[in-house]
Coordinates of C-alpha atoms in Angstrom, one line a residue:
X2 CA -36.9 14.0 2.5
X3 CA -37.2 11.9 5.8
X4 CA -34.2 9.6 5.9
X5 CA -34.3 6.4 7.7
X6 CA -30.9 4.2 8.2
X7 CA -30.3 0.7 8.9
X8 CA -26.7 0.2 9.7
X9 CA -25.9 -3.4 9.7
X10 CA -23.0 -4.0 12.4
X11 CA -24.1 -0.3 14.3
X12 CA -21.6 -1.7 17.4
X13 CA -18.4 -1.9 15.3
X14 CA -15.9 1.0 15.1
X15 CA -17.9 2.2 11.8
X16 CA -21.3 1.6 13.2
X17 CA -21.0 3.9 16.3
X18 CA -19.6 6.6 14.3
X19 CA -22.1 6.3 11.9
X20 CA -24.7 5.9 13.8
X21 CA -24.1 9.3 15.9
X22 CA -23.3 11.0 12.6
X23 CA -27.0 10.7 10.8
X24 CA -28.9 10.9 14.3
X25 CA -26.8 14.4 14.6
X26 CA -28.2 15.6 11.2
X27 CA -31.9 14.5 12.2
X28 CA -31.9 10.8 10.4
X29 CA -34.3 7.3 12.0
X30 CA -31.4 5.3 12.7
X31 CA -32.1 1.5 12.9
X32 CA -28.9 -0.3 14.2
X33 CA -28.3 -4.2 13.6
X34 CA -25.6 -6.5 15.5
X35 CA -25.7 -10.1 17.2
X36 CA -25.5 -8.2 20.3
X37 CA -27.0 -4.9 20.4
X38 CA -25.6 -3.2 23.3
X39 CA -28.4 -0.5 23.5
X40 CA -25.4 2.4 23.9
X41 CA -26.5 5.1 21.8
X42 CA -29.6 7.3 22.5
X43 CA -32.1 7.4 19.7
X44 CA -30.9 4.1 17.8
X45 CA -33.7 1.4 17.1
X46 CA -31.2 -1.5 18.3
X47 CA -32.5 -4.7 16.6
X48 CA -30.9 -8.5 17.4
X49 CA -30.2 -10.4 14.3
X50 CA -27.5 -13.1 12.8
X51 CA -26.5 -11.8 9.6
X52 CA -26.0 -15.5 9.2
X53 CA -29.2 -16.6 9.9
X54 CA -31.6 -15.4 6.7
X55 CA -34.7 -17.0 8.2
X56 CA -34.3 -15.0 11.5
X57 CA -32.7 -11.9 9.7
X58 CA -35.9 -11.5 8.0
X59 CA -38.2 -11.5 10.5
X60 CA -35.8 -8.9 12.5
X61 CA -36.5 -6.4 9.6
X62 CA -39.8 -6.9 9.0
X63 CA -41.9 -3.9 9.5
X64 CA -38.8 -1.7 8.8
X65 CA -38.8 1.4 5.7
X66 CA -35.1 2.1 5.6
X67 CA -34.4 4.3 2.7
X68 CA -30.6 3.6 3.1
X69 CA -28.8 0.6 4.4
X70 CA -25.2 0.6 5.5
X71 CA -22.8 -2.1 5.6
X72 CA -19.9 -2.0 8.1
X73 CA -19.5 -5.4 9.5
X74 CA -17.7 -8.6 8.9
X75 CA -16.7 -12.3 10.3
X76 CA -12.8 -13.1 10.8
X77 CA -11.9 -16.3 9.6
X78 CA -8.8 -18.8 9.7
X79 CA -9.3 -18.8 6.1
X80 CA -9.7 -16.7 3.0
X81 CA -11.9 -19.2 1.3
X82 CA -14.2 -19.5 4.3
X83 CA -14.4 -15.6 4.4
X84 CA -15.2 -15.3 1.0
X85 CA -18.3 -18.1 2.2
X86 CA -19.0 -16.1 5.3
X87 CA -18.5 -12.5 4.7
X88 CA -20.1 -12.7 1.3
X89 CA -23.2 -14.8 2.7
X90 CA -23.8 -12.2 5.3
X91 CA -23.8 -9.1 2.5
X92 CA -26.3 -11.5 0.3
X93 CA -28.6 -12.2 3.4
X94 CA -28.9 -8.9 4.5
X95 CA -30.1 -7.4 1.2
X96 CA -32.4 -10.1 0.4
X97 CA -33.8 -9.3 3.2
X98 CA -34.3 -5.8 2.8
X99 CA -35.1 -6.5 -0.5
X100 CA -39.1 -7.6 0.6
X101 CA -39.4 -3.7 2.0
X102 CA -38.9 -2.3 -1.2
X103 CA -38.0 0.9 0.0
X104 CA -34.1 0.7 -0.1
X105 CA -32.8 3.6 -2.6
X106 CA -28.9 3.3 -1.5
X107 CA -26.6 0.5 0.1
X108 CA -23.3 1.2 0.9
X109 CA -20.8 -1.0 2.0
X110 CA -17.8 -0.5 3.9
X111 CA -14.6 -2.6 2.8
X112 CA -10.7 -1.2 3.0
X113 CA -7.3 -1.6 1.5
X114 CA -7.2 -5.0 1.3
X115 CA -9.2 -4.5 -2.1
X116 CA -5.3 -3.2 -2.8
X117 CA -2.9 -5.2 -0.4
X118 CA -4.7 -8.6 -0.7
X119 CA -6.4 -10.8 1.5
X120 CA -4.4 -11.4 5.2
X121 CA -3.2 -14.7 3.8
X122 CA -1.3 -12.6 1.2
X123 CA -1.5 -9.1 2.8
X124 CA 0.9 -6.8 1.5
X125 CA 2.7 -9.1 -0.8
X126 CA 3.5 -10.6 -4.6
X127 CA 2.6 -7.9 -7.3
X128 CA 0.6 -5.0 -5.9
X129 CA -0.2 -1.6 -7.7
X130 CA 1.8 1.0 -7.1
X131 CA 0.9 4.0 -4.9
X132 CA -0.9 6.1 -4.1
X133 CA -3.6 3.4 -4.3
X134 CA -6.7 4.6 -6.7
X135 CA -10.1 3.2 -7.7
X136 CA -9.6 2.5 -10.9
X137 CA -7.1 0.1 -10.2
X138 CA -7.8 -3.3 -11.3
X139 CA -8.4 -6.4 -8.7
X140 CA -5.8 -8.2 -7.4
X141 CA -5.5 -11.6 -9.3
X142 CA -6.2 -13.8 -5.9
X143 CA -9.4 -14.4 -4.1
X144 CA -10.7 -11.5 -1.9
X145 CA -13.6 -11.4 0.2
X146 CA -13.6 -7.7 -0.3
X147 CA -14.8 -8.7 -4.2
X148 CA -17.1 -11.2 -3.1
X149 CA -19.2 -8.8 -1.0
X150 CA -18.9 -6.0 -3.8
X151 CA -20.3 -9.0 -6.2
X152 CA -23.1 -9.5 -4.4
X153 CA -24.2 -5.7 -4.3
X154 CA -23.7 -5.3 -7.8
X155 CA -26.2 -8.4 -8.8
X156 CA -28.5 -7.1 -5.6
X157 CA -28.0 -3.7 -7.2
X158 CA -28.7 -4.4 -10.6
X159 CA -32.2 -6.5 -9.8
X160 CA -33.3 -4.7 -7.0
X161 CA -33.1 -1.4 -8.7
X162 CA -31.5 0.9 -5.5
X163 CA -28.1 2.8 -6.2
X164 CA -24.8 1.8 -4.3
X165 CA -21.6 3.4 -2.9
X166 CA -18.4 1.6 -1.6
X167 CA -16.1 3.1 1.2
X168 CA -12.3 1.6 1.5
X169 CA -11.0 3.4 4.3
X170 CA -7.2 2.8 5.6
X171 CA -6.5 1.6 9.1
X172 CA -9.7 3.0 10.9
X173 CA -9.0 5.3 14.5
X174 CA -11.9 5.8 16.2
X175 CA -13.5 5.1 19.5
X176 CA -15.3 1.2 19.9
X177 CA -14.7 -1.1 22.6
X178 CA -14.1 -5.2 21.5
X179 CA -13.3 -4.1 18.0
X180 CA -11.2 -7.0 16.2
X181 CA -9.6 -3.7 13.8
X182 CA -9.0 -1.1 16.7
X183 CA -5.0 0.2 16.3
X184 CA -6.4 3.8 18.5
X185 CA -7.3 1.6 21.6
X186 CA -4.8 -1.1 20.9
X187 CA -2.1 1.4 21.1
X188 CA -3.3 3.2 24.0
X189 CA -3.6 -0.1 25.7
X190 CA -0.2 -0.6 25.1
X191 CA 1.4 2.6 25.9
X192 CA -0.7 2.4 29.5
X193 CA 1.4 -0.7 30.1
X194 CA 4.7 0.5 29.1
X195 CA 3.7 4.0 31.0
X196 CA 2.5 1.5 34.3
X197 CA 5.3 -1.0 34.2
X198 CA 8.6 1.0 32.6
X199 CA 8.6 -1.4 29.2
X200 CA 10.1 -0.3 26.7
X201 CA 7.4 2.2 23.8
X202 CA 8.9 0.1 21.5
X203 CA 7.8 0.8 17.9
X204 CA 6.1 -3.1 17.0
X205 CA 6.5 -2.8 13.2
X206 CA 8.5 -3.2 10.2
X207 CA 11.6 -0.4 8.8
X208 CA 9.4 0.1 5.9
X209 CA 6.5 1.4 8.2
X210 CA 8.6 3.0 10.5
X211 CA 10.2 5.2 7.6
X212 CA 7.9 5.1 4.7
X213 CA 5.1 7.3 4.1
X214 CA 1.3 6.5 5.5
X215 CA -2.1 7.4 6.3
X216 CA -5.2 6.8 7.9
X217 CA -8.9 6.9 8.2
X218 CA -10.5 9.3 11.4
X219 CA -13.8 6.9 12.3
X220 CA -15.8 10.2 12.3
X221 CA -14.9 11.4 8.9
X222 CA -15.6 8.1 7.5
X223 CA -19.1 8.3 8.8
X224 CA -19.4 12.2 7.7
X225 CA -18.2 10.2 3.9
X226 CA -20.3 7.9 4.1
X227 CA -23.6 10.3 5.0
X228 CA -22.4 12.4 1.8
X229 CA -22.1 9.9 -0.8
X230 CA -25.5 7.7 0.0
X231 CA -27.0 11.6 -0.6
X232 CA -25.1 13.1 -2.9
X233 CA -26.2 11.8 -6.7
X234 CA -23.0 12.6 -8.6
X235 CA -21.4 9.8 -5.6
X236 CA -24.0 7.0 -6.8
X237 CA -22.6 3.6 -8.3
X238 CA -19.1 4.5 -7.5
X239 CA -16.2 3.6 -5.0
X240 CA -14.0 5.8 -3.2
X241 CA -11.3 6.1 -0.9
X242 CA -11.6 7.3 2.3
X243 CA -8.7 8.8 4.5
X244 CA -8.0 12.1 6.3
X245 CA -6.5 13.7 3.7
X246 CA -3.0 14.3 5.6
X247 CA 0.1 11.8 5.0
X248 CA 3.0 11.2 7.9
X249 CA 5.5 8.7 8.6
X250 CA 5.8 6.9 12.1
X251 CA 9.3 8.2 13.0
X252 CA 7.5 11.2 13.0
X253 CA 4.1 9.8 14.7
X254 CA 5.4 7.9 16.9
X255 CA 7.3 9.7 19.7
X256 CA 4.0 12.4 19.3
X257 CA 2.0 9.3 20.9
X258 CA 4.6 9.1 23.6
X259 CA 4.7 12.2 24.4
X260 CA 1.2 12.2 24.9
X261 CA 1.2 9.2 27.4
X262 CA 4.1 11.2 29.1
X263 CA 6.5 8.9 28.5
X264 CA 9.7 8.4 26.4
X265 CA 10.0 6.3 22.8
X266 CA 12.3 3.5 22.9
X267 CA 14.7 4.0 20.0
X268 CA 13.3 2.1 16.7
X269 CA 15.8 -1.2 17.0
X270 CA 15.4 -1.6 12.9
X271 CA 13.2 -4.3 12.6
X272 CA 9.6 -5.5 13.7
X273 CA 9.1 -6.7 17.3
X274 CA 5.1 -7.7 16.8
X275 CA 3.1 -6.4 19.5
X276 CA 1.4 -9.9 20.2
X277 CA 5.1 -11.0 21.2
X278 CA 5.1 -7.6 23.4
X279 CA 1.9 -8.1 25.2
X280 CA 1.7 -11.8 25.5
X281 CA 1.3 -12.8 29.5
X282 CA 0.5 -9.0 30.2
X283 CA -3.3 -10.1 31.0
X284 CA -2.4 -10.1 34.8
X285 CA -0.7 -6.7 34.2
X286 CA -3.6 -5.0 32.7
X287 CA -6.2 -6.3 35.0
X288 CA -3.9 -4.8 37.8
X289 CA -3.3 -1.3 36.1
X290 CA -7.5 -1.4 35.6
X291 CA -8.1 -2.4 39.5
X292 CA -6.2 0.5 41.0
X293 CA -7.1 2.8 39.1
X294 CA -11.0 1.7 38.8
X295 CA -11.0 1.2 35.1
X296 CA -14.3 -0.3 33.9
X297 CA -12.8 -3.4 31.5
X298 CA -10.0 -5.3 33.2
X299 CA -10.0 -7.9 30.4
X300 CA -7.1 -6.9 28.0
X301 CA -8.6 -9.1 25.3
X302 CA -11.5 -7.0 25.3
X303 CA -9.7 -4.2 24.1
X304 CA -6.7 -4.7 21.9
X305 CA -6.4 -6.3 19.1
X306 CA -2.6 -6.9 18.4
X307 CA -3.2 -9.1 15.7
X308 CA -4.2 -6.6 13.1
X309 CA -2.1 -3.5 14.4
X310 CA 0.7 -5.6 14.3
X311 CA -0.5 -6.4 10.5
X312 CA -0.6 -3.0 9.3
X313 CA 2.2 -1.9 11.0
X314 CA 4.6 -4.5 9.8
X315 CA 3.8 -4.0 5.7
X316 CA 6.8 -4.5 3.7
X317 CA 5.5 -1.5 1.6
X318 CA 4.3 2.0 1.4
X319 CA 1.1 2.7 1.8
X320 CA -0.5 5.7 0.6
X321 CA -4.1 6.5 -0.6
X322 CA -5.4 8.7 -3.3
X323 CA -8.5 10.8 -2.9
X324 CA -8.4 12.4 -5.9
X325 CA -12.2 10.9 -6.8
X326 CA -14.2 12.3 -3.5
X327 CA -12.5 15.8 -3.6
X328 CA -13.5 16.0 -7.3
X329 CA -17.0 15.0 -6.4
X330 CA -17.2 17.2 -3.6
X331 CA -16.3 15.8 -0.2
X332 CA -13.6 18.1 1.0
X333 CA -13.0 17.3 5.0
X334 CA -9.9 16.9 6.0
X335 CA -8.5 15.8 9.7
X336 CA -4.6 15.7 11.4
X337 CA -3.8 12.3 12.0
X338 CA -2.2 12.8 15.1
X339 CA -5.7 14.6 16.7
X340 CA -7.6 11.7 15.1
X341 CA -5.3 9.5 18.3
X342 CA -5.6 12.7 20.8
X343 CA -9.2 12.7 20.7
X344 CA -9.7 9.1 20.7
X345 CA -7.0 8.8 23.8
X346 CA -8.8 12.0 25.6
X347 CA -12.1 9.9 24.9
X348 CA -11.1 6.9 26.6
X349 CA -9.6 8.8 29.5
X350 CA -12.9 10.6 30.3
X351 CA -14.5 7.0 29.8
X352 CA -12.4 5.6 32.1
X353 CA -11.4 3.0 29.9
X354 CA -7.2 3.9 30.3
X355 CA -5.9 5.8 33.3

């Protein structure tokens, strides 16, 4: 059956990886952002404002997508305005679609926040235990995770197509001006310490450093995300994704260094943020990207220390169940530690770190 995608947010970490997964396996892939950055051979890049329903509609007109794939969102200074935002743009975007008539499957991509809470709250009050399974039952506080998953249920239910929803850990994978992007944030980092002689100082919390943990390979999420929009037993259900192994980073950690060539700095017990780390290093990193002919000397366009220094300083385990996928057939599995390796030997060969 001739497959034809329409990823909505195609430049974001997910998008890319998506978007080179279906092309690989011989789907049309149509590709939406605000700024389509025309990067990936054989993707249909349309410009469109998920915000904007009136323009959003015209920017799909014509289009036949089977499948449409959600994978982007809005960061706001609120929860309440990205409940408004986030769950607007999911609404737009399939009433939009909705004039085509052709849509069979809509997944959308969310995360453990459905499970830790909203950043206002993330990773604290009365959480569910882990590992962290689908059948738990919503947090009692406002998400915009269940705002978005409302509005593809009532899309779902009058629009007739079948849905899927993805809730991937922290997410390692190769995108450039990501606002979620621990991989390149990291490597960022350890470029610096590497350049300068700083400290590799481990930027979160005890609990992270010792606890148990794991994460979601950009590339397996796609390969997930391919396999449940085609595989019937996956419809009208949500799953975790991660890579199926678990590791803690005392043990992760110096593995990273090692890979840099450089020492870790002993873990000093307590969370020393990464925003506190790299503030003023702008000048640094602009330097390190002159001499050795990097192509992005703006450090801001590359890390995002906000949100790495939000997962890693969680005052609780975090582990994932994927109990549901294996039993409905998605077996891939992928090391943690080669999920980083690949992305760092990625952005090496793209010049993007030394």
């Amino acid at each position: 059956m001739s497959r034809t995608a329409l990823i909505a947010g195609v430049t974001g970490i997910v998008g890319i990886n998506l978007a080179q997964q279906l092309l690989a396996n011989g789907w049309q892939v149509h590709g939406l952002a605000r700024r389509p950055a025309n990067n990936i051979e054989g993707v249909n890049f349309i410009a469109a404002d998920l915000l904007d329903p009136s323009a959003l509609r015209s920017a799909v007109a014509g289009l036949k997508p089977t499948h449409l794939f959600l994978t982007t969102w809005l960061r706001q200074p609120t929860e309440a305005e990205n409940i408004r935002v986030n769950s607007a743009m999911v609404r737009n975007i399939l009433q939009a679609v909705s004039h085509t008539k052709s849509v069979k499957h809509v997944a959308l991509v969310t995360g453990l926040k459905h499970y830790l809470g909203p950043f206002e709250a993330y990773g604290k009050g009365n959480l569910p235990a882990t590992p962290f399974r689908e059948e738990q039952p919503r947090l009692d506080i406002e998400n915009f995770y269940y705002a978005q998953e409302d509005e593809l249920f009532a899309s779902a239910t009058h629009h007739l197509f079948n849905w899927t929803i993805h809730r991937p850990h922290t997410i390692v994978g190769f995108a450039l001006g990501n606002a979620m992007n621990m991989g390149v944030t990291l490597a960022v980092y350890a470029t610096i310490c590497r350049e300068t002689g700083r400290p590799f100082l481990f930027p979160g919390s005890a609990t992270q450093w010792n606890s148990l943990t794991d994460m979601t390979d950009a590339r397996l999420l796609a390969r997930h995300l391919e396999w449940a929009s085609t595989t019937p037993a996956a419809r009208d259900h949500a799953f975790n994704v991660v890579n199926g192994d678990v590791f803690r980073w005392s043990w992760m950690w110096p593995r990273l260094a090692s890979w840099f060539g450089i020492e870790p700095a002993p873990f000093p017990g307590h969370a020393t943020p990464l925003e506190q780390q790299l503030a003023g290093t702008e000048e640094i990193w602009s330097n390190i990207a002159k001499s050795h002919n990097l192509i992005e000397p703006n450090l801001n366009n590359l890390a995002s220390a906000w949100h790495t220094d939000a997962d890693l300083g969680r005052p609780i385990e975090v582990v994932t169940d994927m109990s549901k996928s294996r039993k409905f057939g998605f077996l891939d599995y992928q090391p943690t530690d080669e999920s980083f390796f690949d992305l760092f030997t990625r952005l090496r060969h793209d010049r993007i770190i030394p």
